[in-house]
Amino acid sequence: MPLDHAAHHQIVGPVEGRAAEVLTPEAISFVADLHRRFNARRKALLEARQARQARFDAGELPDFLAETAEVRAADWVVAPLPADLLDRRVEITGPVDRKMIINALNSGAKVFMADFEDATAPTWDNVVSGQVNLKDRWAGSLSHTDPKSGKSYALGANPAVLLVRPRGWHLPERHMEVDGEAVSGALFDFGLYVFHNAHAALAQGSGPYFYLPKLESHLEARLWNDVFVHAQQALDIPQGSIKATVLIETIPAAFEMDEILYELREHAAGLNCGRWDYIFSFIKRLGRRAEFLTPDRSAMVMGKAFLGAYSLKLIQTCHRRGAFAMGGMAAQIPVKDDPAANAAAFDRVRADKEREANAGHDGTWVAHPDLVPVALEVFDRVMPQPNQLDRKLEDVRISQQEMLQLHDGQRSEAGVRESIRVGVRYTEAWLAGRGAVPLYNLMEDAATAEICRTQLWQWVRLGARLDDGRLIDRALFDQLLAEEVAEIQARFKSERLDAAVDLFSRMVLAEELEEFLTLPAYELIV
């Protein structure tokens, strides 16, 4: 039965099993208060994104802001960091299902990011059970018995430090309404977690720590900072207790890294190179213009062109401000029954982590527990100290032109087919309630599907040509889509496949580029 805690705010989703433990009247009132205080600003900032997009479409380019030059020029640093965030050399990420949380916390990584965002399809059950699982972690009761195998899982003696990624500012949570309006998914995820766990985490020598996704401006960071300040006051925990690492995974945010850290300076722990969403953002914000026609996804690698420039700029910015510069995701997963392919995958991970550690990053991300030792070996060897904050990169000069430099590479039929195959398979899994999906020896999340569909949209819209001269038009897309879907159907049965194909193809062929795949997809799972 739905919970109606007051005349003007209510839970409209089912409250079953242990859900009532987190959907308490007090917790829901706290989230409702966040909504009433901050939702109008959230919506205005989302509208500001569209106004900026119109300027990009008219010819403006992302650039460092003239109005905040003083912030960039001034000498300031973020507030001191707590002891358990001083060594973050390897972080593992994943969804908020119970077994995954236990395995990740026990993986040997320094940090686990429990992800309500790109690695979780936000079904009501996923979101609420995830909050129950995290509450159990701090209550000391996190265990699990697999109903199929009978295998038991329990938290080890030295678990990773827990960070939580709420949904981005754009996503709603339609199962809670305040004054007749759906609440923000970000405020819902943040509010429930901090309400139930802030005091327990602090009492155990840690704290309420977060990753903030998909920010596009320092004004969006300012909103998060104001949310933090209010939450700390309301919950009677010391100001500055909340610590946040911001993912720099949009092209506008990359030009406001100093300003984002400045807005969050009492709460900032660092910035992270969210490489996959960054490619998605580059295409979404600039891809309507022929001069930014991208090559195959596989050609856009870290260390080169706009990805290489922004990662160095991130390290330089963070270390000047006393904040951590976190590297990007290694999405490889073990290749079963093929030792040679498995060794090659691990070699690619090792090379990527060597690049990050030698460039000056303070840590990195992996998607699978088996990759934790690989990344640890590299960072232990290159970075024997807890971090590399002393590496200032003062001689590095990164210009606007370098930040926008396009990667070289071809557009191939294989690239089109891969985008169709991965995009459709991931969309199907997301609609079925799975946000982290092993596909073709990689752990994919929503960012991957976003690259797939925006790149295909760009190629069709701009009339790009393959390396063999063929035009990438609707007819070619429809032909390759039909062939790939037939291959998928021959190997894989799902009630959600037809819906996934329909949604993915409609978004690729749409006249206007949809902001996020997950927005129309969410309407199919509510």
PDB file of N, CA, C and O in Angstrom, residues 66-126:
ATOM      1  N   ALA A  66      34.707  34.267 -18.435  1.00  0.00           N
ATOM      2  CA  ALA A  66      35.318  35.558 -18.108  1.00  0.00           C
ATOM      3  C   ALA A  66      34.871  36.035 -16.732  1.00  0.00           C
ATOM      4  O   ALA A  66      35.663  36.621 -15.978  1.00  0.00           O
ATOM      5  N   GLU A  67      33.620  35.771 -16.370  1.00  0.00           N
ATOM      6  CA  GLU A  67      33.073  36.316 -15.124  1.00  0.00           C
ATOM      7  C   GLU A  67      33.629  35.639 -13.874  1.00  0.00           C
ATOM      8  O   GLU A  67      33.440  36.149 -12.754  1.00  0.00           O
ATOM      9  N   THR A  68      34.309  34.527 -14.035  1.00  0.00           N
ATOM     10  CA  THR A  68      34.882  33.849 -12.871  1.00  0.00           C
ATOM     11  C   THR A  68      36.406  33.791 -12.936  1.00  0.00           C
ATOM     12  O   THR A  68      37.028  32.968 -12.263  1.00  0.00           O
ATOM     13  N   ALA A  69      37.004  34.662 -13.715  1.00  0.00           N
ATOM     14  CA  ALA A  69      38.467  34.658 -13.851  1.00  0.00           C
ATOM     15  C   ALA A  69      39.157  34.852 -12.503  1.00  0.00           C
ATOM     16  O   ALA A  69      40.231  34.283 -12.262  1.00  0.00           O
ATOM     17  N   GLU A  70      38.561  35.650 -11.623  1.00  0.00           N
ATOM     18  CA  GLU A  70      39.181  35.892 -10.321  1.00  0.00           C
ATOM     19  C   GLU A  70      39.249  34.614  -9.487  1.00  0.00           C
ATOM     20  O   GLU A  70      40.216  34.402  -8.736  1.00  0.00           O
ATOM     21  N   VAL A  71      38.244  33.770  -9.591  1.00  0.00           N
ATOM     22  CA  VAL A  71      38.261  32.498  -8.864  1.00  0.00           C
ATOM     23  C   VAL A  71      39.413  31.631  -9.356  1.00  0.00           C
ATOM     24  O   VAL A  71      40.138  31.016  -8.560  1.00  0.00           O
ATOM     25  N   ARG A  72      39.606  31.597 -10.669  1.00  0.00           N
ATOM     26  CA  ARG A  72      40.685  30.776 -11.226  1.00  0.00           C
ATOM     27  C   ARG A  72      42.060  31.338 -10.868  1.00  0.00           C
ATOM     28  O   ARG A  72      43.013  30.591 -10.670  1.00  0.00           O
ATOM     29  N   ALA A  73      42.171  32.646 -10.771  1.00  0.00           N
ATOM     30  CA  ALA A  73      43.470  33.270 -10.510  1.00  0.00           C
ATOM     31  C   ALA A  73      43.853  33.244  -9.036  1.00  0.00           C
ATOM     32  O   ALA A  73      45.045  33.242  -8.700  1.00  0.00           O
ATOM     33  N   ALA A  74      42.867  33.218  -8.146  1.00  0.00           N
ATOM     34  CA  ALA A  74      43.138  33.337  -6.704  1.00  0.00           C
ATOM     35  C   ALA A  74      43.745  32.053  -6.152  1.00  0.00           C
ATOM     36  O   ALA A  74      43.549  30.960  -6.700  1.00  0.00           O
ATOM     37  N   ASP A  75      44.458  32.197  -5.063  1.00  0.00           N
ATOM     38  CA  ASP A  75      45.036  31.045  -4.370  1.00  0.00           C
ATOM     39  C   ASP A  75      44.110  30.628  -3.229  1.00  0.00           C
ATOM     40  O   ASP A  75      43.960  31.366  -2.254  1.00  0.00           O
ATOM     41  N   TRP A  76      43.501  29.503  -3.347  1.00  0.00           N
ATOM     42  CA  TRP A  76      42.629  28.946  -2.317  1.00  0.00           C
ATOM     43  C   TRP A  76      42.693  27.418  -2.445  1.00  0.00           C
ATOM     44  O   TRP A  76      43.072  26.884  -3.490  1.00  0.00           O
ATOM     45  N   VAL A  77      42.354  26.742  -1.383  1.00  0.00           N
ATOM     46  CA  VAL A  77      42.327  25.283  -1.398  1.00  0.00           C
ATOM     47  C   VAL A  77      41.041  24.803  -0.740  1.00  0.00           C
ATOM     48  O   VAL A  77      40.390  25.552   0.003  1.00  0.00           O
ATOM     49  N   VAL A  78      40.703  23.559  -0.994  1.00  0.00           N
ATOM     50  CA  VAL A  78      39.517  22.976  -0.381  1.00  0.00           C
ATOM     51  C   VAL A  78      39.804  22.661   1.083  1.00  0.00           C
ATOM     52  O   VAL A  78      40.958  22.634   1.521  1.00  0.00           O
ATOM     53  N   ALA A  79      38.752  22.423   1.836  1.00  0.00           N
ATOM     54  CA  ALA A  79      38.893  22.103   3.256  1.00  0.00           C
ATOM     55  C   ALA A  79      39.659  20.791   3.426  1.00  0.00           C
ATOM     56  O   ALA A  79      39.656  19.934   2.534  1.00  0.00           O
ATOM     57  N   PRO A  80      40.323  20.606   4.578  1.00  0.00           N
ATOM     58  CA  PRO A  80      41.062  19.357   4.816  1.00  0.00           C
ATOM     59  C   PRO A  80      40.161  18.135   4.668  1.00  0.00           C
ATOM     60  O   PRO A  80      38.971  18.170   4.994  1.00  0.00           O
ATOM     61  N   LEU A  81      40.765  17.038   4.196  1.00  0.00           N
ATOM     62  CA  LEU A  81      40.020  15.809   3.954  1.00  0.00           C
ATOM     63  C   LEU A  81      40.138  14.865   5.141  1.00  0.00           C
ATOM     64  O   LEU A  81      41.169  14.824   5.813  1.00  0.00           O
ATOM     65  N   PRO A  82      39.098  14.078   5.405  1.00  0.00           N
ATOM     66  CA  PRO A  82      39.174  13.100   6.499  1.00  0.00           C
ATOM     67  C   PRO A  82      40.179  12.001   6.198  1.00  0.00           C
ATOM     68  O   PRO A  82      40.523  11.744   5.036  1.00  0.00           O
ATOM     69  N   ALA A  83      40.620  11.333   7.231  1.00  0.00           N
ATOM     70  CA  ALA A  83      41.708  10.355   7.098  1.00  0.00           C
ATOM     71  C   ALA A  83      41.371   9.232   6.133  1.00  0.00           C
ATOM     72  O   ALA A  83      42.239   8.753   5.392  1.00  0.00           O
ATOM     73  N   ASP A  84      40.118   8.784   6.125  1.00  0.00           N
ATOM     74  CA  ASP A  84      39.802   7.617   5.285  1.00  0.00           C
ATOM     75  C   ASP A  84      39.633   7.974   3.810  1.00  0.00           C
ATOM     76  O   ASP A  84      39.362   7.091   2.993  1.00  0.00           O
ATOM     77  N   LEU A  85      39.806   9.246   3.449  1.00  0.00           N
ATOM     78  CA  LEU A  85      39.769   9.635   2.046  1.00  0.00           C
ATOM     79  C   LEU A  85      41.136  10.092   1.533  1.00  0.00           C
ATOM     80  O   LEU A  85      41.226  10.669   0.448  1.00  0.00           O
ATOM     81  N   LEU A  86      42.191   9.843   2.287  1.00  0.00           N
ATOM     82  CA  LEU A  86      43.514  10.315   1.890  1.00  0.00           C
ATOM     83  C   LEU A  86      44.237   9.345   0.958  1.00  0.00           C
ATOM     84  O   LEU A  86      45.237   9.718   0.343  1.00  0.00           O
ATOM     85  N   ASP A  87      43.759   8.121   0.847  1.00  0.00           N
ATOM     86  CA  ASP A  87      44.353   7.146  -0.064  1.00  0.00           C
ATOM     87  C   ASP A  87      43.213   6.469  -0.817  1.00  0.00           C
ATOM     88  O   ASP A  87      42.479   5.658  -0.260  1.00  0.00           O
ATOM     89  N   ARG A  88      43.078   6.821  -2.091  1.00  0.00           N
ATOM     90  CA  ARG A  88      41.963   6.319  -2.909  1.00  0.00           C
ATOM     91  C   ARG A  88      42.510   5.673  -4.180  1.00  0.00           C
ATOM     92  O   ARG A  88      41.878   5.761  -5.241  1.00  0.00           O
ATOM     93  N   ARG A  89      43.612   4.984  -4.073  1.00  0.00           N
ATOM     94  CA  ARG A  89      44.337   4.569  -5.276  1.00  0.00           C
ATOM     95  C   ARG A  89      43.545   3.663  -6.205  1.00  0.00           C
ATOM     96  O   ARG A  89      43.757   3.695  -7.417  1.00  0.00           O
ATOM     97  N   VAL A  90      42.657   2.848  -5.663  1.00  0.00           N
ATOM     98  CA  VAL A  90      41.790   2.041  -6.526  1.00  0.00           C
ATOM     99  C   VAL A  90      40.376   2.082  -5.965  1.00  0.00           C
ATOM    100  O   VAL A  90      40.161   1.784  -4.786  1.00  0.00           O
ATOM    101  N   GLU A  91      39.447   2.456  -6.825  1.00  0.00           N
ATOM    102  CA  GLU A  91      38.035   2.483  -6.456  1.00  0.00           C
ATOM    103  C   GLU A  91      37.269   1.536  -7.373  1.00  0.00           C
ATOM    104  O   GLU A  91      37.553   1.461  -8.572  1.00  0.00           O
ATOM    105  N   ILE A  92      36.318   0.839  -6.808  1.00  0.00           N
ATOM    106  CA  ILE A  92      35.461  -0.040  -7.594  1.00  0.00           C
ATOM    107  C   ILE A  92      34.055   0.535  -7.563  1.00  0.00           C
ATOM    108  O   ILE A  92      33.634   1.133  -6.569  1.00  0.00           O
ATOM    109  N   THR A  93      33.340   0.394  -8.662  1.00  0.00           N
ATOM    110  CA  THR A  93      31.986   0.936  -8.751  1.00  0.00           C
ATOM    111  C   THR A  93      31.026  -0.162  -9.159  1.00  0.00           C
ATOM    112  O   THR A  93      31.414  -1.163  -9.758  1.00  0.00           O
ATOM    113  N   GLY A  94      29.768   0.051  -8.835  1.00  0.00           N
ATOM    114  CA  GLY A  94      28.766  -0.921  -9.234  1.00  0.00           C
ATOM    115  C   GLY A  94      27.400  -0.576  -8.671  1.00  0.00           C
ATOM    116  O   GLY A  94      27.246   0.390  -7.912  1.00  0.00           O
ATOM    117  N   PRO A  95      26.397  -1.352  -9.043  1.00  0.00           N
ATOM    118  CA  PRO A  95      25.020  -1.088  -8.605  1.00  0.00           C
ATOM    119  C   PRO A  95      24.827  -1.390  -7.127  1.00  0.00           C
ATOM    120  O   PRO A  95      25.732  -1.861  -6.440  1.00  0.00           O
ATOM    121  N   VAL A  96      23.610  -1.131  -6.654  1.00  0.00           N
ATOM    122  CA  VAL A  96      23.338  -1.180  -5.212  1.00  0.00           C
ATOM    123  C   VAL A  96      22.620  -2.455  -4.800  1.00  0.00           C
ATOM    124  O   VAL A  96      21.959  -2.483  -3.759  1.00  0.00           O
ATOM    125  N   ASP A  97      22.742  -3.533  -5.617  1.00  0.00           N
ATOM    126  CA  ASP A  97      22.160  -4.792  -5.161  1.00  0.00           C
ATOM    127  C   ASP A  97      23.054  -5.389  -4.080  1.00  0.00           C
ATOM    128  O   ASP A  97      24.250  -5.132  -4.001  1.00  0.00           O
ATOM    129  N   ARG A  98      22.459  -6.219  -3.254  1.00  0.00           N
ATOM    130  CA  ARG A  98      23.071  -6.609  -1.985  1.00  0.00           C
ATOM    131  C   ARG A  98      24.385  -7.371  -2.165  1.00  0.00           C
ATOM    132  O   ARG A  98      25.398  -7.048  -1.536  1.00  0.00           O
ATOM    133  N   LYS A  99      24.387  -8.396  -3.021  1.00  0.00           N
ATOM    134  CA  LYS A  99      25.599  -9.184  -3.203  1.00  0.00           C
ATOM    135  C   LYS A  99      26.718  -8.337  -3.795  1.00  0.00           C
ATOM    136  O   LYS A  99      27.886  -8.468  -3.405  1.00  0.00           O
ATOM    137  N   MET A 100      26.366  -7.446  -4.743  1.00  0.00           N
ATOM    138  CA  MET A 100      27.372  -6.593  -5.355  1.00  0.00           C
ATOM    139  C   MET A 100      28.018  -5.685  -4.321  1.00  0.00           C
ATOM    140  O   MET A 100      29.243  -5.477  -4.311  1.00  0.00           O
ATOM    141  N   ILE A 101      27.216  -5.112  -3.430  1.00  0.00           N
ATOM    142  CA  ILE A 101      27.761  -4.225  -2.404  1.00  0.00           C
ATOM    143  C   ILE A 101      28.747  -4.980  -1.521  1.00  0.00           C
ATOM    144  O   ILE A 101      29.850  -4.491  -1.229  1.00  0.00           O
ATOM    145  N   ILE A 102      28.371  -6.177  -1.085  1.00  0.00           N
ATOM    146  CA  ILE A 102      29.256  -6.954  -0.212  1.00  0.00           C
ATOM    147  C   ILE A 102      30.557  -7.302  -0.931  1.00  0.00           C
ATOM    148  O   ILE A 102      31.657  -7.114  -0.394  1.00  0.00           O
ATOM    149  N   ASN A 103      30.449  -7.799  -2.162  1.00  0.00           N
ATOM    150  CA  ASN A 103      31.651  -8.182  -2.908  1.00  0.00           C
ATOM    151  C   ASN A 103      32.543  -6.982  -3.183  1.00  0.00           C
ATOM    152  O   ASN A 103      33.773  -7.093  -3.120  1.00  0.00           O
ATOM    153  N   ALA A 104      31.955  -5.849  -3.481  1.00  0.00           N
ATOM    154  CA  ALA A 104      32.752  -4.652  -3.765  1.00  0.00           C
ATOM    155  C   ALA A 104      33.442  -4.139  -2.507  1.00  0.00           C
ATOM    156  O   ALA A 104      34.627  -3.772  -2.535  1.00  0.00           O
ATOM    157  N   LEU A 105      32.719  -4.120  -1.396  1.00  0.00           N
ATOM    158  CA  LEU A 105      33.326  -3.673  -0.139  1.00  0.00           C
ATOM    159  C   LEU A 105      34.453  -4.607   0.298  1.00  0.00           C
ATOM    160  O   LEU A 105      35.403  -4.181   0.953  1.00  0.00           O
ATOM    161  N   ASN A 106      34.362  -5.868  -0.077  1.00  0.00           N
ATOM    162  CA  ASN A 106      35.380  -6.857   0.279  1.00  0.00           C
ATOM    163  C   ASN A 106      36.461  -7.034  -0.786  1.00  0.00           C
ATOM    164  O   ASN A 106      37.331  -7.898  -0.644  1.00  0.00           O
ATOM    165  N   SER A 107      36.449  -6.250  -1.841  1.00  0.00           N
ATOM    166  CA  SER A 107      37.273  -6.510  -3.025  1.00  0.00           C
ATOM    167  C   SER A 107      38.747  -6.182  -2.848  1.00  0.00           C
ATOM    168  O   SER A 107      39.562  -6.572  -3.692  1.00  0.00           O
ATOM    169  N   GLY A 108      39.096  -5.456  -1.815  1.00  0.00           N
ATOM    170  CA  GLY A 108      40.462  -4.978  -1.660  1.00  0.00           C
ATOM    171  C   GLY A 108      40.676  -3.586  -2.205  1.00  0.00           C
ATOM    172  O   GLY A 108      41.761  -3.007  -2.037  1.00  0.00           O
ATOM    173  N   ALA A 109      39.678  -3.026  -2.869  1.00  0.00           N
ATOM    174  CA  ALA A 109      39.747  -1.638  -3.312  1.00  0.00           C
ATOM    175  C   ALA A 109      39.695  -0.713  -2.094  1.00  0.00           C
ATOM    176  O   ALA A 109      39.155  -1.065  -1.047  1.00  0.00           O
ATOM    177  N   LYS A 110      40.228   0.486  -2.258  1.00  0.00           N
ATOM    178  CA  LYS A 110      40.201   1.456  -1.166  1.00  0.00           C
ATOM    179  C   LYS A 110      38.813   2.056  -0.982  1.00  0.00           C
ATOM    180  O   LYS A 110      38.423   2.407   0.136  1.00  0.00           O
ATOM    181  N   VAL A 111      38.080   2.182  -2.096  1.00  0.00           N
ATOM    182  CA  VAL A 111      36.774   2.843  -2.090  1.00  0.00           C
ATOM    183  C   VAL A 111      35.804   2.037  -2.932  1.00  0.00           C
ATOM    184  O   VAL A 111      36.187   1.471  -3.964  1.00  0.00           O
ATOM    185  N   PHE A 112      34.561   1.966  -2.487  1.00  0.00           N
ATOM    186  CA  PHE A 112      33.473   1.447  -3.317  1.00  0.00           C
ATOM    187  C   PHE A 112      32.456   2.552  -3.523  1.00  0.00           C
ATOM    188  O   PHE A 112      31.972   3.144  -2.561  1.00  0.00           O
ATOM    189  N   MET A 113      32.131   2.821  -4.789  1.00  0.00           N
ATOM    190  CA  MET A 113      31.070   3.770  -5.099  1.00  0.00           C
ATOM    191  C   MET A 113      29.790   3.003  -5.400  1.00  0.00           C
ATOM    192  O   MET A 113      29.666   2.335  -6.429  1.00  0.00           O
ATOM    193  N   ALA A 114      28.836   3.069  -4.484  1.00  0.00           N
ATOM    194  CA  ALA A 114      27.524   2.457  -4.674  1.00  0.00           C
ATOM    195  C   ALA A 114      26.707   3.383  -5.565  1.00  0.00           C
ATOM    196  O   ALA A 114      26.468   4.543  -5.221  1.00  0.00           O
ATOM    197  N   ASP A 115      26.257   2.876  -6.691  1.00  0.00           N
ATOM    198  CA  ASP A 115      25.780   3.728  -7.771  1.00  0.00           C
ATOM    199  C   ASP A 115      24.273   3.616  -7.983  1.00  0.00           C
ATOM    200  O   ASP A 115      23.777   2.610  -8.478  1.00  0.00           O
ATOM    201  N   PHE A 116      23.555   4.676  -7.620  1.00  0.00           N
ATOM    202  CA  PHE A 116      22.133   4.777  -7.946  1.00  0.00           C
ATOM    203  C   PHE A 116      21.922   5.368  -9.342  1.00  0.00           C
ATOM    204  O   PHE A 116      20.780   5.505  -9.771  1.00  0.00           O
ATOM    205  N   GLU A 117      23.013   5.725 -10.004  1.00  0.00           N
ATOM    206  CA  GLU A 117      22.882   6.418 -11.279  1.00  0.00           C
ATOM    207  C   GLU A 117      23.126   5.476 -12.454  1.00  0.00           C
ATOM    208  O   GLU A 117      22.353   4.554 -12.680  1.00  0.00           O
ATOM    209  N   ASP A 118      24.217   5.632 -13.208  1.00  0.00           N
ATOM    210  CA  ASP A 118      24.359   4.927 -14.478  1.00  0.00           C
ATOM    211  C   ASP A 118      24.422   3.414 -14.362  1.00  0.00           C
ATOM    212  O   ASP A 118      24.174   2.710 -15.336  1.00  0.00           O
ATOM    213  N   ALA A 119      24.801   2.866 -13.213  1.00  0.00           N
ATOM    214  CA  ALA A 119      24.894   1.410 -13.076  1.00  0.00           C
ATOM    215  C   ALA A 119      23.637   0.795 -12.465  1.00  0.00           C
ATOM    216  O   ALA A 119      23.612  -0.417 -12.226  1.00  0.00           O
ATOM    217  N   THR A 120      22.618   1.595 -12.231  1.00  0.00           N
ATOM    218  CA  THR A 120      21.365   1.083 -11.661  1.00  0.00           C
ATOM    219  C   THR A 120      20.184   1.543 -12.504  1.00  0.00           C
ATOM    220  O   THR A 120      20.015   2.747 -12.727  1.00  0.00           O
ATOM    221  N   ALA A 121      19.394   0.602 -12.988  1.00  0.00           N
ATOM    222  CA  ALA A 121      18.120   0.958 -13.595  1.00  0.00           C
ATOM    223  C   ALA A 121      17.170   1.323 -12.454  1.00  0.00           C
ATOM    224  O   ALA A 121      16.919   0.489 -11.573  1.00  0.00           O
ATOM    225  N   PRO A 122      16.651   2.562 -12.416  1.00  0.00           N
ATOM    226  CA  PRO A 122      15.946   3.034 -11.224  1.00  0.00           C
ATOM    227  C   PRO A 122      14.513   2.533 -11.111  1.00  0.00           C
ATOM    228  O   PRO A 122      13.565   3.321 -10.980  1.00  0.00           O
ATOM    229  N   THR A 123      14.334   1.207 -11.158  1.00  0.00           N
ATOM    230  CA  THR A 123      13.038   0.662 -10.774  1.00  0.00           C
ATOM    231  C   THR A 123      12.813   0.980  -9.293  1.00  0.00           C
ATOM    232  O   THR A 123      13.770   1.179  -8.535  1.00  0.00           O
ATOM    233  N   TRP A 124      11.583   0.996  -8.895  1.00  0.00           N
ATOM    234  CA  TRP A 124      11.270   1.315  -7.502  1.00  0.00           C
ATOM    235  C   TRP A 124      11.920   0.315  -6.562  1.00  0.00           C
ATOM    236  O   TRP A 124      12.501   0.677  -5.539  1.00  0.00           O
ATOM    237  N   ASP A 125      11.875  -0.955  -6.919  1.00  0.00           N
ATOM    238  CA  ASP A 125      12.477  -1.970  -6.061  1.00  0.00           C
ATOM    239  C   ASP A 125      13.989  -1.787  -5.967  1.00  0.00           C
ATOM    240  O   ASP A 125      14.572  -1.902  -4.879  1.00  0.00           O
ATOM    241  N   ASN A 126      14.660  -1.508  -7.098  1.00  0.00           N
ATOM    242  CA  ASN A 126      16.110  -1.303  -7.070  1.00  0.00           C
ATOM    243  C   ASN A 126      16.492  -0.141  -6.169  1.00  0.00           C
ATOM    244  O   ASN A 126      17.447  -0.221  -5.374  1.00  0.00           O
TER     245      ASN A 126
END
